[in-house]
Short mmCIF file of C-alpha atoms and ligand atoms in Angstrom, two decimals:
data_model
loop_
_atom_site.label_atom_id
_atom_site.label_comp_id
_atom_site.label_asym_id
_atom_site.label_seq_id
_atom_site.Cartn_x
_atom_site.Cartn_y
_atom_site.Cartn_z
CA MET A 20 11.18 -9.20 35.84
CA SER A 21 7.59 -8.57 36.89
CA ARG A 22 4.67 -10.59 35.09
CA TYR A 23 1.48 -8.81 34.65
CA PHE A 24 -2.25 -10.09 33.72
CA ILE A 25 -4.75 -8.01 32.56
CA TRP A 26 -8.48 -9.09 33.01
CA THR A 27 -10.86 -7.60 30.99
CA ILE A 28 -14.73 -7.51 31.40
CA GLY A 29 -16.93 -5.15 29.05
CA CYS A 30 -16.94 -3.54 25.82
CA GLN A 31 -14.65 -3.16 22.90
CA MET A 32 -13.75 0.12 24.42
CA ASN A 33 -12.29 -1.61 27.37
CA LYS A 34 -10.57 -4.05 25.19
CA ALA A 35 -8.77 -1.45 23.23
CA GLU A 36 -7.69 0.19 26.62
CA SER A 37 -6.40 -3.20 27.90
CA GLN A 38 -4.10 -3.41 24.86
CA ARG A 39 -2.76 -0.17 25.62
CA ILE A 40 -2.21 -0.73 29.19
CA ALA A 41 -0.40 -4.20 27.93
CA SER A 42 1.46 -2.16 25.54
CA TYR A 43 2.80 0.33 28.04
CA LEU A 44 3.79 -2.30 30.73
CA ASN A 45 5.81 -4.13 28.10
CA SER A 46 7.49 -0.99 27.15
CA VAL A 47 8.83 -0.65 30.74
CA GLY A 48 10.15 -4.04 31.09
CA TYR A 49 6.99 -6.02 32.18
CA GLN A 50 6.31 -9.32 30.80
CA ILE A 51 2.97 -10.99 30.26
CA ALA A 52 2.04 -13.87 32.35
CA VAL A 53 0.49 -17.02 30.95
CA ALA A 54 -1.78 -17.48 33.52
CA LEU A 55 -3.17 -15.35 36.71
CA GLN A 56 -1.33 -17.54 39.18
CA GLU A 57 2.22 -16.57 37.71
CA ALA A 58 1.59 -12.84 37.56
CA GLU A 59 2.94 -10.03 40.24
CA LEU A 60 0.68 -7.38 38.86
CA VAL A 61 -2.92 -7.79 38.13
CA VAL A 62 -5.03 -4.93 36.16
CA LEU A 63 -8.70 -5.80 36.42
CA ASN A 64 -10.58 -3.63 33.57
CA THR A 65 -14.38 -3.35 34.62
CA CYS A 66 -17.74 -2.78 33.18
CA VAL A 67 -20.81 -1.48 35.11
CA VAL A 68 -23.41 -1.27 32.03
CA ARG A 69 -25.92 -3.65 33.76
CA GLN A 70 -25.79 -5.19 37.34
CA SER A 71 -24.59 -8.53 35.95
CA ALA A 72 -21.55 -7.07 34.79
CA GLU A 73 -21.00 -5.25 37.91
CA ASP A 74 -21.62 -8.30 39.95
CA LYS A 75 -18.94 -10.09 37.72
CA VAL A 76 -16.58 -7.22 38.83
CA LEU A 77 -17.25 -7.90 42.51
CA GLY A 78 -16.88 -11.74 42.27
CA THR A 79 -13.25 -11.02 40.47
CA LEU A 80 -12.40 -8.53 43.36
CA GLY A 81 -13.42 -11.46 45.93
CA LEU A 82 -11.49 -14.00 43.96
CA LEU A 83 -8.41 -11.45 44.08
CA LYS A 84 -8.57 -10.59 47.63
CA GLY A 85 -8.38 -14.31 48.29
CA LEU A 86 -5.10 -14.39 45.65
CA LYS A 87 -3.56 -11.61 47.46
CA LYS A 88 -4.11 -13.42 50.83
CA GLU A 89 -1.88 -16.10 49.74
CA ARG A 90 0.50 -13.94 47.92
CA PRO A 91 0.83 -10.65 49.82
CA ASN A 92 3.30 -9.17 47.13
CA LEU A 93 0.62 -9.22 44.34
CA SER A 94 -0.38 -5.96 43.06
CA ILE A 95 -3.99 -5.26 42.13
CA LEU A 96 -4.88 -2.26 39.87
CA VAL A 97 -8.39 -1.77 38.92
CA THR A 98 -9.64 0.46 36.18
CA GLY A 99 -12.80 0.85 33.68
CA CYS A 100 -16.02 2.20 34.29
CA PHE A 101 -16.56 0.62 37.99
CA VAL A 102 -13.96 3.38 38.76
CA ASP A 103 -16.31 6.51 39.92
CA SER A 104 -15.13 9.76 41.34
CA ASN A 105 -15.16 8.52 45.05
CA ILE A 106 -11.84 6.97 44.80
CA GLU A 107 -11.52 6.90 48.52
CA GLY A 108 -14.88 5.33 48.92
CA LEU A 109 -13.69 2.45 46.66
CA GLU A 110 -10.20 2.23 48.62
CA ARG A 111 -12.32 1.82 51.92
CA ARG A 112 -14.71 -0.62 50.36
CA PHE A 113 -11.67 -2.96 48.42
CA PRO A 114 -8.44 -2.58 50.66
CA GLN A 115 -7.01 -5.44 48.50
CA VAL A 116 -6.62 -3.00 45.53
CA ASP A 117 -3.37 -1.30 45.37
CA PHE A 118 -4.59 1.43 42.97
CA PHE A 119 -7.73 2.63 41.31
CA PHE A 120 -7.39 4.70 38.05
CA LYS A 121 -10.19 6.06 35.90
CA PRO A 122 -10.51 4.85 32.21
CA GLY A 123 -7.81 6.25 30.15
CA ALA A 124 -5.88 7.91 33.10
CA TYR A 125 -2.64 6.42 31.62
CA SER A 126 -0.33 9.01 33.29
CA GLU A 127 -1.63 7.98 36.76
CA LEU A 128 -0.91 4.43 35.84
CA ALA A 129 2.61 5.41 34.64
CA SER A 130 3.45 7.19 37.70
CA TRP A 131 2.20 4.53 39.98
CA VAL A 132 3.87 1.82 38.13
CA GLN A 133 7.11 3.97 38.19
CA LYS A 134 6.84 4.10 42.03
CA ARG A 135 6.33 0.49 42.41
CA SER A 136 9.34 -0.15 40.24
CA ILE A 137 11.42 1.88 42.63
CA SER A 138 9.75 0.26 45.61
CA THR A 139 10.73 -3.16 44.04
CA THR A 140 14.43 -2.33 43.18
CA GLU A 141 13.61 -2.34 39.49
CA GLN A 142 15.16 1.15 38.50
CA GLU A 143 16.82 -0.21 35.51
CA LEU A 144 13.45 -0.74 33.97
CA LEU A 145 12.78 2.99 34.34
CA ARG A 146 15.94 4.03 32.43
CA SER A 147 15.17 2.67 29.12
CA PRO A 148 11.49 3.13 28.38
CA SER A 149 11.22 2.04 24.84
CA MET A 150 7.80 3.32 24.10
CA GLU A 151 6.73 6.61 23.27
CA PHE A 152 4.45 7.87 25.96
CA THR A 153 3.01 11.28 26.35
CA PRO A 154 0.57 11.69 29.01
CA SER A 155 -1.35 14.10 27.27
CA LYS A 156 -2.10 11.94 24.17
CA GLY A 157 -2.44 8.78 26.45
CA LEU A 158 -0.96 5.56 25.09
CA THR A 159 -0.44 4.12 21.56
CA ALA A 160 -1.39 0.69 21.06
CA SER A 161 1.27 -2.00 19.96
CA ALA A 162 -0.73 -4.34 17.86
CA ARG A 163 -1.48 -7.97 18.40
CA ARG A 164 -2.38 -8.56 21.97
CA ASN A 165 -6.01 -9.77 22.92
CA ASP A 166 -8.12 -8.55 25.76
CA THR A 167 -6.54 -10.84 28.36
CA GLY A 168 -3.24 -9.26 27.38
CA LYS A 169 -1.86 -12.42 25.90
CA PRO A 170 0.18 -12.15 22.76
CA LEU A 171 -1.95 -12.78 19.46
CA LEU A 172 0.71 -12.90 17.22
CA SER A 173 -1.32 -13.68 14.29
CA SER A 174 -4.49 -11.20 14.87
CA PRO A 175 -4.24 -8.75 11.94
CA CYS A 176 -6.93 -6.58 13.92
CA ALA A 177 -6.93 -3.54 16.12
CA PHE A 178 -9.16 -1.23 18.17
CA VAL A 179 -8.53 2.29 18.04
CA PRO A 180 -10.51 4.56 19.97
CA ILE A 181 -11.35 7.78 18.18
CA ILE A 182 -13.45 9.56 20.68
CA GLN A 183 -14.27 8.98 24.52
CA GLY A 184 -17.04 9.62 26.67
CA CYS A 185 -20.84 10.28 25.72
CA ASN A 186 -22.92 13.44 25.64
CA ASN A 187 -26.29 11.66 24.82
CA PHE A 188 -27.62 10.63 28.58
CA CYS A 189 -29.94 8.18 27.20
CA SER A 190 -32.12 7.79 30.67
CA TYR A 191 -31.11 4.20 31.39
CA CYS A 192 -27.29 4.45 30.83
CA ILE A 193 -24.72 4.80 33.18
CA VAL A 194 -21.73 5.44 30.60
CA PRO A 195 -21.87 9.13 30.37
CA TYR A 196 -21.49 9.14 34.40
CA ARG A 197 -18.30 7.02 34.17
CA ARG A 198 -16.61 8.18 31.03
CA GLY A 199 -17.61 11.63 30.98
CA ARG A 200 -18.31 13.99 28.06
CA GLU A 201 -17.11 13.68 24.56
CA VAL A 202 -13.59 14.24 23.79
CA SER A 203 -12.16 13.51 20.30
CA ARG A 204 -8.67 12.43 19.53
CA PRO A 205 -6.97 14.87 16.81
CA LEU A 206 -7.39 13.44 13.47
CA GLU A 207 -3.66 13.40 12.82
CA GLU A 208 -2.89 11.71 15.85
CA ILE A 209 -5.21 8.93 14.68
CA VAL A 210 -3.91 8.57 11.31
CA CYS A 211 -0.52 8.34 12.72
CA GLU A 212 -1.29 5.65 15.20
CA VAL A 213 -3.12 3.54 12.35
CA LYS A 214 0.14 4.12 9.99
CA ALA A 215 2.38 2.63 12.99
CA LEU A 216 -0.17 -0.44 13.50
CA VAL A 217 -0.29 -1.03 9.74
CA LYS A 218 3.81 -1.50 9.94
CA GLN A 219 3.30 -3.63 12.48
CA GLY A 220 1.21 -5.96 10.51
CA ILE A 221 -2.34 -4.91 11.19
CA LYS A 222 -4.65 -5.01 8.01
CA GLU A 223 -8.08 -4.19 9.94
CA VAL A 224 -8.85 -1.43 12.06
CA THR A 225 -11.96 -0.79 14.17
CA LEU A 226 -12.47 3.09 15.21
CA LEU A 227 -14.25 3.06 18.58
CA GLY A 228 -16.54 5.76 20.47
CA GLN A 229 -19.90 5.47 22.05
CA ASN A 230 -21.17 7.50 19.38
CA VAL A 231 -18.78 8.03 16.34
CA ASP A 232 -21.25 10.24 14.54
CA SER A 233 -20.07 12.82 17.17
CA TYR A 234 -16.65 12.42 16.26
CA GLY A 235 -14.62 15.81 16.06
CA HIS A 236 -17.25 18.28 16.66
CA GLU A 237 -15.27 19.92 19.30
CA LEU A 238 -11.85 19.69 17.69
CA PRO A 239 -10.55 23.15 16.24
CA SER A 240 -10.89 22.27 12.52
CA ASN A 241 -14.19 20.43 12.84
CA PRO A 242 -13.07 17.06 11.25
CA ASP A 243 -15.98 14.47 11.23
CA LEU A 244 -16.07 10.63 10.88
CA ALA A 245 -16.13 10.91 7.05
CA ASP A 246 -12.96 12.98 6.97
CA LEU A 247 -11.28 10.67 9.11
CA LEU A 248 -12.52 7.49 6.94
CA THR A 249 -11.08 9.36 3.83
CA GLU A 250 -7.81 9.90 5.40
CA LEU A 251 -7.61 6.35 6.50
CA ASN A 252 -8.70 4.99 3.30
CA GLY A 253 -5.57 6.31 1.59
CA ILE A 254 -3.19 4.35 3.98
CA ASP A 255 -1.47 1.96 1.47
CA ASP A 256 -1.60 -1.54 3.10
CA ILE A 257 -4.62 -1.36 5.43
CA ALA A 258 -7.11 -3.56 3.98
CA ARG A 259 -10.57 -2.83 6.11
CA ILE A 260 -11.62 -0.07 8.20
CA ARG A 261 -14.65 -0.42 10.56
CA PHE A 262 -16.22 1.91 13.25
CA LEU A 263 -18.67 1.35 15.98
CA THR A 264 -21.28 2.74 17.38
CA ASN A 265 -23.21 4.89 15.42
CA HIS A 266 -26.12 6.63 16.71
CA PRO A 267 -29.47 7.05 14.64
CA LYS A 268 -30.04 10.66 15.71
CA ASP A 269 -26.71 11.82 14.34
CA LEU A 270 -26.05 9.42 11.37
CA ASN A 271 -25.72 11.69 8.25
CA GLN A 272 -25.72 11.66 4.57
CA LYS A 273 -22.15 12.62 4.41
CA LEU A 274 -20.85 9.45 6.15
CA MET A 275 -23.26 7.27 4.00
CA GLY A 276 -21.44 8.58 1.25
CA ALA A 277 -17.98 7.96 2.41
CA MET A 278 -18.94 4.49 3.21
CA ALA A 279 -20.25 4.01 -0.17
CA SER A 280 -17.36 5.39 -2.04
CA LEU A 281 -14.34 4.38 0.06
CA ASP A 282 -13.39 0.98 -0.88
CA LYS A 283 -11.97 -0.10 2.47
CA VAL A 284 -14.71 0.92 4.43
CA CYS A 285 -16.48 -2.28 5.26
CA GLU A 286 -20.28 -2.83 4.60
CA HIS A 287 -21.51 -3.08 8.13
CA MET A 288 -22.81 -0.80 10.79
CA GLU A 289 -24.03 -1.11 14.32
CA LEU A 290 -27.15 1.09 14.76
CA PRO A 291 -28.66 0.43 18.33
CA VAL A 292 -32.29 1.11 18.10
CA GLN A 293 -32.99 0.01 21.65
CA SER A 294 -37.01 -0.25 21.19
CA GLY A 295 -39.55 -0.52 18.58
CA ASP A 296 -41.97 1.50 20.59
CA ASP A 297 -42.33 5.33 20.38
CA ASP A 298 -43.35 5.89 23.83
CA ILE A 299 -40.46 3.85 25.31
CA LEU A 300 -37.86 5.57 22.98
CA ARG A 301 -38.93 8.90 24.28
CA ALA A 302 -38.66 7.55 27.96
CA MET A 303 -35.30 6.29 27.10
CA LYS A 304 -34.38 9.65 25.51
CA ARG A 305 -33.12 8.54 22.28
CA GLY A 306 -34.25 11.35 20.28
CA TYR A 307 -35.64 9.66 17.11
CA SER A 308 -39.05 7.62 16.60
CA VAL A 309 -39.32 4.20 14.93
CA GLU A 310 -40.70 5.78 11.66
CA GLN A 311 -37.57 7.99 11.82
CA TYR A 312 -35.07 5.03 12.52
CA CYS A 313 -36.78 2.84 9.53
CA GLU A 314 -36.33 5.69 7.11
CA LEU A 315 -32.71 5.90 8.25
CA VAL A 316 -32.01 2.04 7.68
CA HIS A 317 -33.93 2.64 4.39
CA ALA A 318 -31.42 5.50 3.19
CA VAL A 319 -28.23 3.52 4.27
CA ARG A 320 -29.39 0.38 2.53
CA GLN A 321 -29.91 2.19 -0.39
CA ARG A 322 -26.32 3.84 -0.46
CA ILE A 323 -24.47 0.74 0.65
CA SER A 324 -25.84 -2.56 -0.98
CA GLN A 325 -25.01 -5.70 0.86
CA LEU A 326 -24.86 -3.64 4.23
CA SER A 327 -24.97 -6.00 7.19
CA LEU A 328 -26.58 -4.15 10.03
CA SER A 329 -26.52 -4.81 13.96
CA THR A 330 -28.41 -3.28 16.67
CA ASP A 331 -28.94 -3.43 20.46
CA ILE A 332 -32.44 -3.86 22.06
CA ILE A 333 -33.45 -3.45 25.91
CA VAL A 334 -36.17 -5.54 26.73
CA GLY A 335 -38.32 -4.80 30.08
CA PHE A 336 -37.59 -1.18 30.28
CA PRO A 337 -39.78 0.40 33.40
CA GLU A 338 -43.71 0.01 32.23
CA GLU A 339 -42.92 -1.70 28.84
CA THR A 340 -46.25 -3.27 28.29
CA GLU A 341 -46.66 -6.49 26.25
CA GLU A 342 -47.97 -4.46 23.30
CA GLN A 343 -44.81 -2.29 23.54
CA PHE A 344 -42.73 -5.03 23.60
CA GLU A 345 -44.35 -6.59 20.76
CA HIS A 346 -43.58 -3.56 18.86
CA SER A 347 -39.70 -4.32 19.35
CA LEU A 348 -40.56 -7.98 17.76
CA SER A 349 -42.44 -6.34 14.72
CA LEU A 350 -39.36 -3.87 13.94
CA LEU A 351 -37.07 -6.89 14.12
CA GLU A 352 -39.24 -8.63 11.56
CA LYS A 353 -39.45 -5.71 9.38
CA ILE A 354 -35.94 -4.52 9.56
CA LYS A 355 -34.26 -8.18 9.62
CA PHE A 356 -30.96 -7.25 11.39
CA ASP A 357 -27.99 -9.41 10.87
CA VAL A 358 -27.27 -9.23 14.48
CA VAL A 359 -29.27 -8.16 17.66
CA HIS A 360 -27.70 -7.72 20.91
CA VAL A 361 -30.54 -7.98 23.54
CA ALA A 362 -30.46 -7.22 27.17
CA ALA A 363 -33.13 -7.11 30.02
CA TYR A 364 -33.16 -3.40 31.55
CA SER A 365 -31.20 -3.06 34.61
CA PRO A 366 -31.44 -0.22 36.88
CA ARG A 367 -28.35 1.79 37.16
CA PRO A 368 -27.97 4.10 40.29
CA GLY A 369 -27.52 7.72 38.98
CA THR A 370 -29.63 7.58 36.01
CA VAL A 371 -32.54 9.28 35.09
CA ALA A 372 -34.49 6.10 34.64
CA TRP A 373 -33.39 5.03 37.88
CA ARG A 374 -34.52 8.01 39.88
CA LYS A 375 -37.79 8.43 37.70
CA TYR A 376 -39.34 4.97 37.14
CA LYS A 377 -39.76 1.79 39.27
CA ASP A 378 -38.17 -1.29 37.86
CA SER A 379 -41.66 -2.39 37.29
CA VAL A 380 -41.35 -5.33 34.72
CA SER A 381 -40.53 -8.84 36.73
CA PRO A 382 -37.57 -10.74 36.05
CA GLU A 383 -39.64 -13.60 34.75
CA ILE A 384 -41.31 -11.37 32.05
CA LYS A 385 -37.75 -9.81 31.27
CA LYS A 386 -36.58 -13.49 30.87
CA GLU A 387 -39.42 -14.49 28.65
CA ARG A 388 -38.98 -11.44 26.61
CA LEU A 389 -35.27 -11.93 26.24
CA SER A 390 -35.75 -15.62 24.87
CA ARG A 391 -38.60 -14.49 22.44
CA VAL A 392 -36.41 -11.92 20.88
CA GLU A 393 -33.42 -14.42 20.85
CA GLN A 394 -35.62 -16.82 19.17
CA LEU A 395 -37.23 -14.71 16.45
CA GLN A 396 -33.47 -13.53 15.86
CA ALA A 397 -32.37 -17.09 15.46
CA ASN A 398 -34.64 -17.47 12.55
CA ILE A 399 -34.11 -14.18 10.89
CA ALA A 400 -30.49 -14.84 10.87
CA THR A 401 -30.77 -18.28 9.64
CA GLU A 402 -32.53 -17.04 6.86
CA ILE A 403 -30.19 -14.11 6.05
CA ASN A 404 -27.02 -16.46 6.48
CA SER A 405 -28.50 -18.92 4.24
CA THR A 406 -28.44 -16.47 1.43
CA CYS A 407 -24.72 -16.60 2.01
CA GLN A 408 -24.60 -20.04 0.79
CA GLY A 409 -23.01 -20.55 -2.78
CA ARG A 410 -21.34 -16.92 -2.69
CA ILE A 411 -17.65 -16.03 -2.35
CA MET A 412 -16.64 -13.84 0.52
CA GLU A 413 -13.18 -12.64 1.58
CA VAL A 414 -12.12 -13.25 5.09
CA LEU A 415 -9.50 -11.84 7.49
CA VAL A 416 -7.76 -14.70 8.86
CA GLU A 417 -7.73 -14.33 12.91
CA GLY A 418 -6.48 -17.42 14.02
CA LYS A 419 -7.25 -21.00 14.56
CA LYS A 420 -9.99 -22.97 16.69
CA ARG A 421 -10.35 -26.54 17.02
CA GLY A 422 -8.45 -27.26 13.74
CA LYS A 423 -10.48 -24.55 11.73
CA TRP A 424 -9.11 -21.35 10.71
CA TYR A 425 -11.57 -18.41 11.47
CA GLY A 426 -12.01 -14.69 10.65
CA ARG A 427 -14.61 -12.25 9.69
CA THR A 428 -15.93 -11.57 6.23
CA ARG A 429 -16.37 -7.72 5.42
CA SER A 430 -19.92 -7.77 6.54
CA ASP A 431 -18.60 -8.98 9.98
CA LYS A 432 -19.67 -12.39 9.85
CA LEU A 433 -17.61 -14.92 11.34
CA LEU A 434 -16.33 -17.72 8.98
CA PHE A 435 -14.71 -20.87 9.60
CA PHE A 436 -12.49 -23.06 6.89
CA GLU A 437 -10.23 -25.88 6.83
CA GLU A 438 -7.01 -25.38 5.00
CA SER A 439 -3.39 -27.19 5.58
CA ASN A 440 -1.31 -23.97 4.64
CA GLU A 441 -0.51 -21.24 7.13
CA CYS A 442 -3.61 -18.60 6.76
CA SER A 443 -2.97 -16.44 9.82
CA GLY A 444 -3.35 -12.58 8.97
CA GLN A 445 -4.18 -13.07 5.43
CA LEU A 446 -7.08 -12.08 3.26
CA VAL A 447 -8.58 -15.36 1.72
CA LYS A 448 -11.43 -16.12 -0.69
CA ILE A 449 -13.91 -18.74 0.45
CA LYS A 450 -16.81 -20.28 -1.16
CA ILE A 451 -19.73 -20.41 1.26
CA GLU A 452 -21.04 -24.11 1.82
CA LYS A 453 -22.72 -24.10 5.22
CA SER A 454 -24.71 -21.36 7.52
CA SER A 455 -25.89 -21.22 10.82
CA PRO A 456 -27.62 -18.05 12.81
CA TRP A 457 -24.15 -17.22 14.11
CA ALA A 458 -21.49 -18.46 11.51
CA LEU A 459 -20.72 -19.39 8.08
CA GLN A 460 -18.51 -22.42 6.84
CA GLY A 461 -16.79 -22.90 3.37
CA LYS A 462 -13.94 -24.06 1.38
CA VAL A 463 -10.71 -21.75 0.00
CA GLU A 464 -11.52 -20.66 -3.56
CA TYR A 465 -8.64 -21.14 -5.50
CA SER A 466 -8.35 -18.42 -8.28
CA SER A 467 -7.72 -20.37 -11.64
N1 SAH B 525 -23.32 3.98 22.79
C1 SAH B 525 -24.17 2.99 22.46
C2 SAH B 525 -24.02 1.65 23.39
C3 SAH B 525 -23.68 1.88 24.87
S1 SAH B 525 -24.00 0.53 26.02
C4 SAH B 525 -25.56 3.05 22.07
O1 SAH B 525 -25.91 4.38 21.93
O2 SAH B 525 -26.40 2.45 21.76
C5 SAH B 525 -24.02 -0.89 25.29
C6 SAH B 525 -25.54 -1.45 25.19
O3 SAH B 525 -25.83 -1.60 26.40
C7 SAH B 525 -26.57 -0.34 24.84
O4 SAH B 525 -26.84 -0.16 23.51
C8 SAH B 525 -28.02 -0.92 25.61
O5 SAH B 525 -28.40 -1.78 24.99
C9 SAH B 525 -27.22 -1.63 26.89
N2 SAH B 525 -27.46 -0.87 27.89
C10 SAH B 525 -27.10 0.28 28.63
N3 SAH B 525 -27.60 0.52 29.88
C11 SAH B 525 -28.24 -0.55 29.91
C12 SAH B 525 -29.21 -0.82 31.14
N4 SAH B 525 -29.44 -0.01 32.20
N5 SAH B 525 -30.03 -1.82 31.05
C13 SAH B 525 -29.72 -2.77 30.13
N6 SAH B 525 -29.07 -2.44 29.14
C14 SAH B 525 -28.26 -1.46 28.98
FE1 SF4 B 526 -25.27 5.35 26.70
FE2 SF4 B 526 -26.87 6.49 25.03
FE3 SF4 B 526 -24.28 7.38 25.23
FE4 SF4 B 526 -25.05 5.09 24.23
S1 SF4 B 526 -25.51 7.08 23.62
S2 SF4 B 526 -23.37 5.47 25.81
S3 SF4 B 526 -26.62 4.35 25.30
S4 SF4 B 526 -25.80 7.54 26.96
FE1 F3S B 527 -19.12 -1.30 30.11
FE2 F3S B 527 -18.12 1.07 30.29
FE3 F3S B 527 -17.99 -0.39 28.06
S1 F3S B 527 -19.78 0.55 31.36
S2 F3S B 527 -20.04 -1.29 28.28
S3 F3S B 527 -17.16 -0.88 29.89
S4 F3S B 527 -18.21 2.11 28.32
#
């Protein structure tokens, strides 16, 4: 019996793909290892969105090289956005790696695993694969695994990719180069998968794509995200549906209408703005102005009351002046996002920004801008979250941490509470008593 360990770096898409790899390995007789040291097979799922993520990948590959010296039988597989088209080059640079496969190339993974099984005389594993595996469709996730592949028996949440790749080519971004062009999964296939997940006990699904607003445009019957949400909303026993990420240039009225009318679709949206300055937005090739973004937010907020809104901001884009940076701060003050993911610009080889501009903002200034955004946002989030105090909010309980149950509200806020009864996987009503910029705390509200 071989044991595997999945090491995931990167975004939710990678986490979803790691869940799928784990399900596949389970189905062909592998067992999850509790710790890296116990594994005979390690899958490293990688991210290169910024240099810091790539450095983490390189560090982990170094660590695995050491481990392989001690245990030559260890198999190392690498997938994710680190894997570019030059696989031979990667093989030369990283001889410790047994197999590289591109994100989502599950049929290649399957043939490699089958070959390994034969060479390790584990043929009996091949005779009874219990899992449905159609290379053209990819793998179906089985629920309840977290990003390290560890069984998470209580988690009622699952990620479901609906569209792969990206056609946008924002000037700073490496994702389209590593993930390729947009490919949507057929609507029926997604509905089937969600039904199967619900049978396994899943109560909340998060639909994933780099740009979920593009969903379906290249499929024969042209379904869109609103159509998909309508279908999923009709599935019994699913309690919540989320999706990310939206693109401000593509978000439309039909989707807003679906969000407003479908009861299971949560009041939360990730709408990355990236900058509050028009010249920077143009250089980023985002396809909208600050004014258009603000109008869009206004329209969504009018349709969906209680909407919680997250965004992404890049500071220190090439030639960003103090004044242009301050435009981003003003936008944060104006919109008052619930959550802001902020990152310092990192030049990515091969992108338009990397070719065209010098990385002109110094690391010190980037760091200073990062902390100014964080400070401002901490104040805004403190203010927003304090308005939750006294309210009753529903939480879907994901597990227990340091003696407290935790989960997320429909608005995607992290919430902690104490309760002696088992609460895992349940929807519980909580009266909010305390708040911080990052989380809420409260007590179970027993209905009389
Ligand atoms: N598709 C999404 C997000 C993709 S990448 C969107 O359109 O926004 C996730 C986030 O990483 C981005 O929103 C951006 O803020 C950040 N990011 C991407 N490339 C970056 C780079 N070169 N430097 C710094 N941050 C970057
Ligand atoms: Fe990258 Fe832009 Fe595509 Fe998002 S929309 S993945 S930022 S290219
Ligand atoms: Fe990273 Fe690729 Fe996701 S670069 S952010 S793992 S799409």
